[in-house]
Amino acid sequence: MKEIKGKKIVLGISGSIAAYKAVVLTRLLVKAGAEVQVLMTPAATKFVQPLTFATLSKRPVFTEVTAGEAWNNHVELGLWADAMLVAPATANTLARLANGICDNIISAVYLSARCPVFVAPAMDVDMWHHPSTQRNIDLLATYGNHLIPVGNGELASGLVGEGRLAEPEHIVDYLGRFFGKSQLLKGQKILITAGPTYEGIDPVRFIGNRSSGKMGVALAQAILQQGGEVILVLGPSALKPEGEGLQLIRVESAQEMYDAAVSAFPDCQAGIMAAAVADYRPVNMATEKIKKSDDRMTIELVKNPDIAAQLGRQKQTHQRLIGFALETTQGEANAKSKLARKNLDFIVLNSLQDSGAGFGVDTNKVSIFSSDNKVYHFELKTKDAVAQDIVATTLLDIKSKD
Ligand code: CTP
């Protein structure tokens, strides 16, 4: 698989009977052209000998943080990897990772890793459904890890249900889609509003704001990367986005953005409201340039239509609506109230209090709240990486446990 070729993958194997499937998984990854560094917990070595993995991966397997006099450098491995994959991840390993318990080589590398982490759980059905496990899964998801869904079927205990390790082919496919130009949004059309709006005072002046449109454009690119189509309704922005599958509608005022968005939304599967829409506009725009006269000047303003709220009203059950909230105080409470008020499915909160987040800069730090009360917190990242997180969480459900 060309998406995986040349990728450096740390594969953590923990102590489950499903460790035997990790043999096939290692073989498939190596065959796809990946460099695979296997880590095993001591319990995993009771199921399959490290020699099997060392032979298949052509690298020594690490089972301890220290090996004799030597120190297996977990920090180096965490930085070396393009991806870390924990498969199978037992209930115990999930608990370690979720709680930062650093008592074996897998959790040590996990805590040091800067790359994306994929976790493929495996356990018996009741262990899987236990609230403790589900809480750990939720925690791992909120840290931005990718949970590969468990399979359903016959389990080693003889019971039948959820908890089987995903099939190795499925896991490789999952990684491939992550690395490559995947087609997870193929056939889907997503509406994005982005950038500022300018509300004309006279032919040369306007009321505007400092939005650059970067976040919305990064979102458009993240969707195109997943094979989706985008209708990008972009306010005045210096950016010139392009790409296959992108339809760009340039607008200036909130009213123009509203008209374009309302007419495009019925054909779309989702709308992402990333625009910083001016809340008010001058009641009358002067047709001629206003001349300087008195010491004071008053411009009467009238409220603009709320695009997100309108789309929230016309939203059909198959459509998703995602909004943004940029707050200076009481971020969570304000974001949640906007989520409810505008009938959104998700709201992305960025706080102006976080340095590096907000207008004009290339980085952002967000939390995502869902209408079913889930919360996902993310680190400060580039806007491109944040866009991928938003798309994965709100459109692909990748970060959710199901
Ligand atoms: N929004 C919109 N149309 C508007 C105002 C806001 O589509 N006229 C969208 C934004 O794109 C964002 C969300 O609504 O996704 C929240 O925007 P924000 O300006 O934070 O909310 P307001 O409702 O304007 O609340 P306030 O300014 O009072 O905080």
PDB file of N, CA and C in Angstrom, residues 331-385:
ATOM      1  N   GLY A 331     -15.430  30.599  28.382  1.00  0.00           N
ATOM      2  CA  GLY A 331     -15.439  29.958  27.071  1.00  0.00           C
ATOM      3  C   GLY A 331     -16.395  28.793  26.993  1.00  0.00           C
ATOM      4  N   GLU A 332     -16.276  27.870  27.951  1.00  0.00           N
ATOM      5  CA  GLU A 332     -17.063  26.643  27.850  1.00  0.00           C
ATOM      6  C   GLU A 332     -18.559  26.932  27.943  1.00  0.00           C
ATOM      7  N   ALA A 333     -18.935  27.770  28.919  1.00  0.00           N
ATOM      8  CA  ALA A 333     -20.360  28.058  29.111  1.00  0.00           C
ATOM      9  C   ALA A 333     -20.925  28.777  27.883  1.00  0.00           C
ATOM     10  N   ASN A 334     -20.175  29.754  27.363  1.00  0.00           N
ATOM     11  CA  ASN A 334     -20.662  30.484  26.187  1.00  0.00           C
ATOM     12  C   ASN A 334     -20.751  29.570  24.972  1.00  0.00           C
ATOM     13  N   ALA A 335     -19.739  28.709  24.806  1.00  0.00           N
ATOM     14  CA  ALA A 335     -19.734  27.803  23.647  1.00  0.00           C
ATOM     15  C   ALA A 335     -20.930  26.873  23.714  1.00  0.00           C
ATOM     16  N   LYS A 336     -21.178  26.317  24.894  1.00  0.00           N
ATOM     17  CA  LYS A 336     -22.290  25.362  25.022  1.00  0.00           C
ATOM     18  C   LYS A 336     -23.635  26.046  24.796  1.00  0.00           C
ATOM     19  N   SER A 337     -23.726  27.290  25.247  1.00  0.00           N
ATOM     20  CA  SER A 337     -25.009  27.955  25.038  1.00  0.00           C
ATOM     21  C   SER A 337     -25.209  28.278  23.548  1.00  0.00           C
ATOM     22  N   LYS A 338     -24.135  28.600  22.836  1.00  0.00           N
ATOM     23  CA  LYS A 338     -24.264  28.821  21.375  1.00  0.00           C
ATOM     24  C   LYS A 338     -24.617  27.517  20.650  1.00  0.00           C
ATOM     25  N   LEU A 339     -24.030  26.426  21.121  1.00  0.00           N
ATOM     26  CA  LEU A 339     -24.301  25.105  20.537  1.00  0.00           C
ATOM     27  C   LEU A 339     -25.801  24.823  20.576  1.00  0.00           C
ATOM     28  N   ALA A 340     -26.407  25.080  21.743  1.00  0.00           N
ATOM     29  CA  ALA A 340     -27.833  24.804  21.903  1.00  0.00           C
ATOM     30  C   ALA A 340     -28.660  25.831  21.134  1.00  0.00           C
ATOM     31  N   ARG A 341     -28.301  27.100  21.296  1.00  0.00           N
ATOM     32  CA  ARG A 341     -29.099  28.189  20.725  1.00  0.00           C
ATOM     33  C   ARG A 341     -29.180  28.110  19.209  1.00  0.00           C
ATOM     34  N   LYS A 342     -28.056  27.683  18.577  1.00  0.00           N
ATOM     35  CA  LYS A 342     -28.024  27.663  17.108  1.00  0.00           C
ATOM     36  C   LYS A 342     -28.299  26.265  16.544  1.00  0.00           C
ATOM     37  N   ASN A 343     -28.679  25.331  17.420  1.00  0.00           N
ATOM     38  CA  ASN A 343     -28.992  23.963  17.000  1.00  0.00           C
ATOM     39  C   ASN A 343     -27.816  23.326  16.257  1.00  0.00           C
ATOM     40  N   LEU A 344     -26.619  23.485  16.821  1.00  0.00           N
ATOM     41  CA  LEU A 344     -25.418  22.910  16.194  1.00  0.00           C
ATOM     42  C   LEU A 344     -25.222  21.484  16.700  1.00  0.00           C
ATOM     43  N   ASP A 345     -24.445  20.698  15.939  1.00  0.00           N
ATOM     44  CA  ASP A 345     -24.073  19.353  16.399  1.00  0.00           C
ATOM     45  C   ASP A 345     -22.746  19.388  17.142  1.00  0.00           C
ATOM     46  N   PHE A 346     -21.893  20.330  16.732  1.00  0.00           N
ATOM     47  CA  PHE A 346     -20.604  20.498  17.408  1.00  0.00           C
ATOM     48  C   PHE A 346     -20.280  21.984  17.460  1.00  0.00           C
ATOM     49  N   ILE A 347     -19.541  22.369  18.478  1.00  0.00           N
ATOM     50  CA  ILE A 347     -18.988  23.717  18.482  1.00  0.00           C
ATOM     51  C   ILE A 347     -17.509  23.645  18.836  1.00  0.00           C
ATOM     52  N   VAL A 348     -16.726  24.398  18.076  1.00  0.00           N
ATOM     53  CA  VAL A 348     -15.276  24.414  18.275  1.00  0.00           C
ATOM     54  C   VAL A 348     -14.940  25.703  19.021  1.00  0.00           C
ATOM     55  N   LEU A 349     -14.395  25.528  20.208  1.00  0.00           N
ATOM     56  CA  LEU A 349     -14.086  26.707  21.026  1.00  0.00           C
ATOM     57  C   LEU A 349     -12.602  27.022  20.917  1.00  0.00           C
ATOM     58  N   ASN A 350     -12.287  28.256  20.523  1.00  0.00           N
ATOM     59  CA  ASN A 350     -10.910  28.686  20.746  1.00  0.00           C
ATOM     60  C   ASN A 350     -10.922  29.917  21.618  1.00  0.00           C
ATOM     61  N   SER A 351     -10.063  29.860  22.575  1.00  0.00           N
ATOM     62  CA  SER A 351     -10.059  30.912  23.565  1.00  0.00           C
ATOM     63  C   SER A 351      -8.986  31.923  23.207  1.00  0.00           C
ATOM     64  N   LEU A 352      -9.381  33.193  23.209  1.00  0.00           N
ATOM     65  CA  LEU A 352      -8.387  34.237  22.910  1.00  0.00           C
ATOM     66  C   LEU A 352      -7.367  34.359  24.036  1.00  0.00           C
ATOM     67  N   GLN A 353      -7.665  33.710  25.187  1.00  0.00           N
ATOM     68  CA  GLN A 353      -6.719  33.766  26.304  1.00  0.00           C
ATOM     69  C   GLN A 353      -5.497  32.881  26.072  1.00  0.00           C
ATOM     70  N   ASP A 354      -5.628  31.893  25.165  1.00  0.00           N
ATOM     71  CA  ASP A 354      -4.485  31.032  24.892  1.00  0.00           C
ATOM     72  C   ASP A 354      -3.567  31.729  23.912  1.00  0.00           C
ATOM     73  N   SER A 355      -2.294  31.922  24.306  1.00  0.00           N
ATOM     74  CA  SER A 355      -1.396  32.571  23.355  1.00  0.00           C
ATOM     75  C   SER A 355      -1.168  31.603  22.201  1.00  0.00           C
ATOM     76  N   GLY A 356      -1.130  32.134  20.997  1.00  0.00           N
ATOM     77  CA  GLY A 356      -0.970  31.281  19.818  1.00  0.00           C
ATOM     78  C   GLY A 356      -2.299  30.884  19.209  1.00  0.00           C
ATOM     79  N   ALA A 357      -3.416  31.225  19.879  1.00  0.00           N
ATOM     80  CA  ALA A 357      -4.724  30.872  19.324  1.00  0.00           C
ATOM     81  C   ALA A 357      -5.437  32.141  18.869  1.00  0.00           C
ATOM     82  N   GLY A 358      -6.214  32.019  17.798  1.00  0.00           N
ATOM     83  CA  GLY A 358      -7.034  33.164  17.403  1.00  0.00           C
ATOM     84  C   GLY A 358      -6.706  33.711  16.031  1.00  0.00           C
ATOM     85  N   PHE A 359      -6.930  34.998  15.878  1.00  0.00           N
ATOM     86  CA  PHE A 359      -6.846  35.639  14.568  1.00  0.00           C
ATOM     87  C   PHE A 359      -5.408  35.813  14.078  1.00  0.00           C
ATOM     88  N   GLY A 360      -5.224  35.635  12.771  1.00  0.00           N
ATOM     89  CA  GLY A 360      -3.962  36.038  12.158  1.00  0.00           C
ATOM     90  C   GLY A 360      -2.819  35.049  12.349  1.00  0.00           C
ATOM     91  N   VAL A 361      -2.788  34.321  13.456  1.00  0.00           N
ATOM     92  CA  VAL A 361      -1.657  33.427  13.709  1.00  0.00           C
ATOM     93  C   VAL A 361      -1.865  32.094  12.982  1.00  0.00           C
ATOM     94  N   ASP A 362      -0.751  31.329  12.874  1.00  0.00           N
ATOM     95  CA  ASP A 362      -0.831  30.063  12.137  1.00  0.00           C
ATOM     96  C   ASP A 362      -1.193  28.884  13.019  1.00  0.00           C
ATOM     97  N   THR A 363      -1.283  29.160  14.331  1.00  0.00           N
ATOM     98  CA  THR A 363      -1.598  28.057  15.236  1.00  0.00           C
ATOM     99  C   THR A 363      -2.931  28.296  15.914  1.00  0.00           C
ATOM    100  N   ASN A 364      -3.443  27.244  16.505  1.00  0.00           N
ATOM    101  CA  ASN A 364      -4.719  27.349  17.186  1.00  0.00           C
ATOM    102  C   ASN A 364      -4.807  26.260  18.256  1.00  0.00           C
ATOM    103  N   LYS A 365      -5.586  26.531  19.279  1.00  0.00           N
ATOM    104  CA  LYS A 365      -5.792  25.536  20.338  1.00  0.00           C
ATOM    105  C   LYS A 365      -7.289  25.450  20.573  1.00  0.00           C
ATOM    106  N   VAL A 366      -7.845  24.295  20.359  1.00  0.00           N
ATOM    107  CA  VAL A 366      -9.306  24.208  20.405  1.00  0.00           C
ATOM    108  C   VAL A 366      -9.798  23.106  21.336  1.00  0.00           C
ATOM    109  N   SER A 367     -11.042  23.268  21.740  1.00  0.00           N
ATOM    110  CA  SER A 367     -11.795  22.191  22.381  1.00  0.00           C
ATOM    111  C   SER A 367     -13.073  22.058  21.568  1.00  0.00           C
ATOM    112  N   ILE A 368     -13.538  20.832  21.427  1.00  0.00           N
ATOM    113  CA  ILE A 368     -14.776  20.617  20.668  1.00  0.00           C
ATOM    114  C   ILE A 368     -15.824  20.034  21.613  1.00  0.00           C
ATOM    115  N   PHE A 369     -17.011  20.658  21.600  1.00  0.00           N
ATOM    116  CA  PHE A 369     -18.123  20.168  22.416  1.00  0.00           C
ATOM    117  C   PHE A 369     -19.193  19.642  21.462  1.00  0.00           C
ATOM    118  N   SER A 370     -19.774  18.504  21.807  1.00  0.00           N
ATOM    119  CA  SER A 370     -20.809  17.954  20.929  1.00  0.00           C
ATOM    120  C   SER A 370     -22.170  18.105  21.588  1.00  0.00           C
ATOM    121  N   SER A 371     -23.221  18.017  20.758  1.00  0.00           N
ATOM    122  CA  SER A 371     -24.571  18.182  21.299  1.00  0.00           C
ATOM    123  C   SER A 371     -24.935  16.991  22.189  1.00  0.00           C
ATOM    124  N   ASP A 372     -24.193  15.868  22.067  1.00  0.00           N
ATOM    125  CA  ASP A 372     -24.461  14.761  22.997  1.00  0.00           C
ATOM    126  C   ASP A 372     -23.460  14.764  24.161  1.00  0.00           C
ATOM    127  N   ASN A 373     -22.995  15.967  24.464  1.00  0.00           N
ATOM    128  CA  ASN A 373     -22.216  16.201  25.701  1.00  0.00           C
ATOM    129  C   ASN A 373     -20.834  15.576  25.752  1.00  0.00           C
ATOM    130  N   LYS A 374     -20.221  15.356  24.598  1.00  0.00           N
ATOM    131  CA  LYS A 374     -18.829  14.894  24.627  1.00  0.00           C
ATOM    132  C   LYS A 374     -17.925  16.122  24.494  1.00  0.00           C
ATOM    133  N   VAL A 375     -16.735  15.986  25.032  1.00  0.00           N
ATOM    134  CA  VAL A 375     -15.778  17.089  24.970  1.00  0.00           C
ATOM    135  C   VAL A 375     -14.447  16.537  24.487  1.00  0.00           C
ATOM    136  N   TYR A 376     -13.838  17.228  23.567  1.00  0.00           N
ATOM    137  CA  TYR A 376     -12.528  16.803  23.048  1.00  0.00           C
ATOM    138  C   TYR A 376     -11.585  17.995  23.165  1.00  0.00           C
ATOM    139  N   HIS A 377     -10.490  17.807  23.896  1.00  0.00           N
ATOM    140  CA  HIS A 377      -9.516  18.891  24.049  1.00  0.00           C
ATOM    141  C   HIS A 377      -8.307  18.591  23.182  1.00  0.00           C
ATOM    142  N   PHE A 378      -7.758  19.610  22.568  1.00  0.00           N
ATOM    143  CA  PHE A 378      -6.581  19.422  21.718  1.00  0.00           C
ATOM    144  C   PHE A 378      -5.482  20.386  22.139  1.00  0.00           C
ATOM    145  N   GLU A 379      -4.258  20.006  21.812  1.00  0.00           N
ATOM    146  CA  GLU A 379      -3.098  20.846  22.116  1.00  0.00           C
ATOM    147  C   GLU A 379      -2.998  22.000  21.114  1.00  0.00           C
ATOM    148  N   LEU A 380      -2.087  22.933  21.410  1.00  0.00           N
ATOM    149  CA  LEU A 380      -1.774  23.988  20.443  1.00  0.00           C
ATOM    150  C   LEU A 380      -1.110  23.344  19.226  1.00  0.00           C
ATOM    151  N   LYS A 381      -1.683  23.563  18.050  1.00  0.00           N
ATOM    152  CA  LYS A 381      -1.161  22.933  16.831  1.00  0.00           C
ATOM    153  C   LYS A 381      -1.235  23.935  15.692  1.00  0.00           C
ATOM    154  N   THR A 382      -0.665  23.567  14.555  1.00  0.00           N
ATOM    155  CA  THR A 382      -0.841  24.412  13.382  1.00  0.00           C
ATOM    156  C   THR A 382      -2.320  24.361  12.988  1.00  0.00           C
ATOM    157  N   LYS A 383      -2.771  25.396  12.271  1.00  0.00           N
ATOM    158  CA  LYS A 383      -4.183  25.412  11.881  1.00  0.00           C
ATOM    159  C   LYS A 383      -4.510  24.236  10.955  1.00  0.00           C
ATOM    160  N   ASP A 384      -3.514  23.789  10.167  1.00  0.00           N
ATOM    161  CA  ASP A 384      -3.741  22.621   9.304  1.00  0.00           C
ATOM    162  C   ASP A 384      -4.023  21.381  10.149  1.00  0.00           C
ATOM    163  N   ALA A 385      -3.215  21.204  11.205  1.00  0.00           N
ATOM    164  CA  ALA A 385      -3.402  20.020  12.060  1.00  0.00           C
ATOM    165  C   ALA A 385      -4.714  20.134  12.841  1.00  0.00           C
TER     166      ALA A 385
END
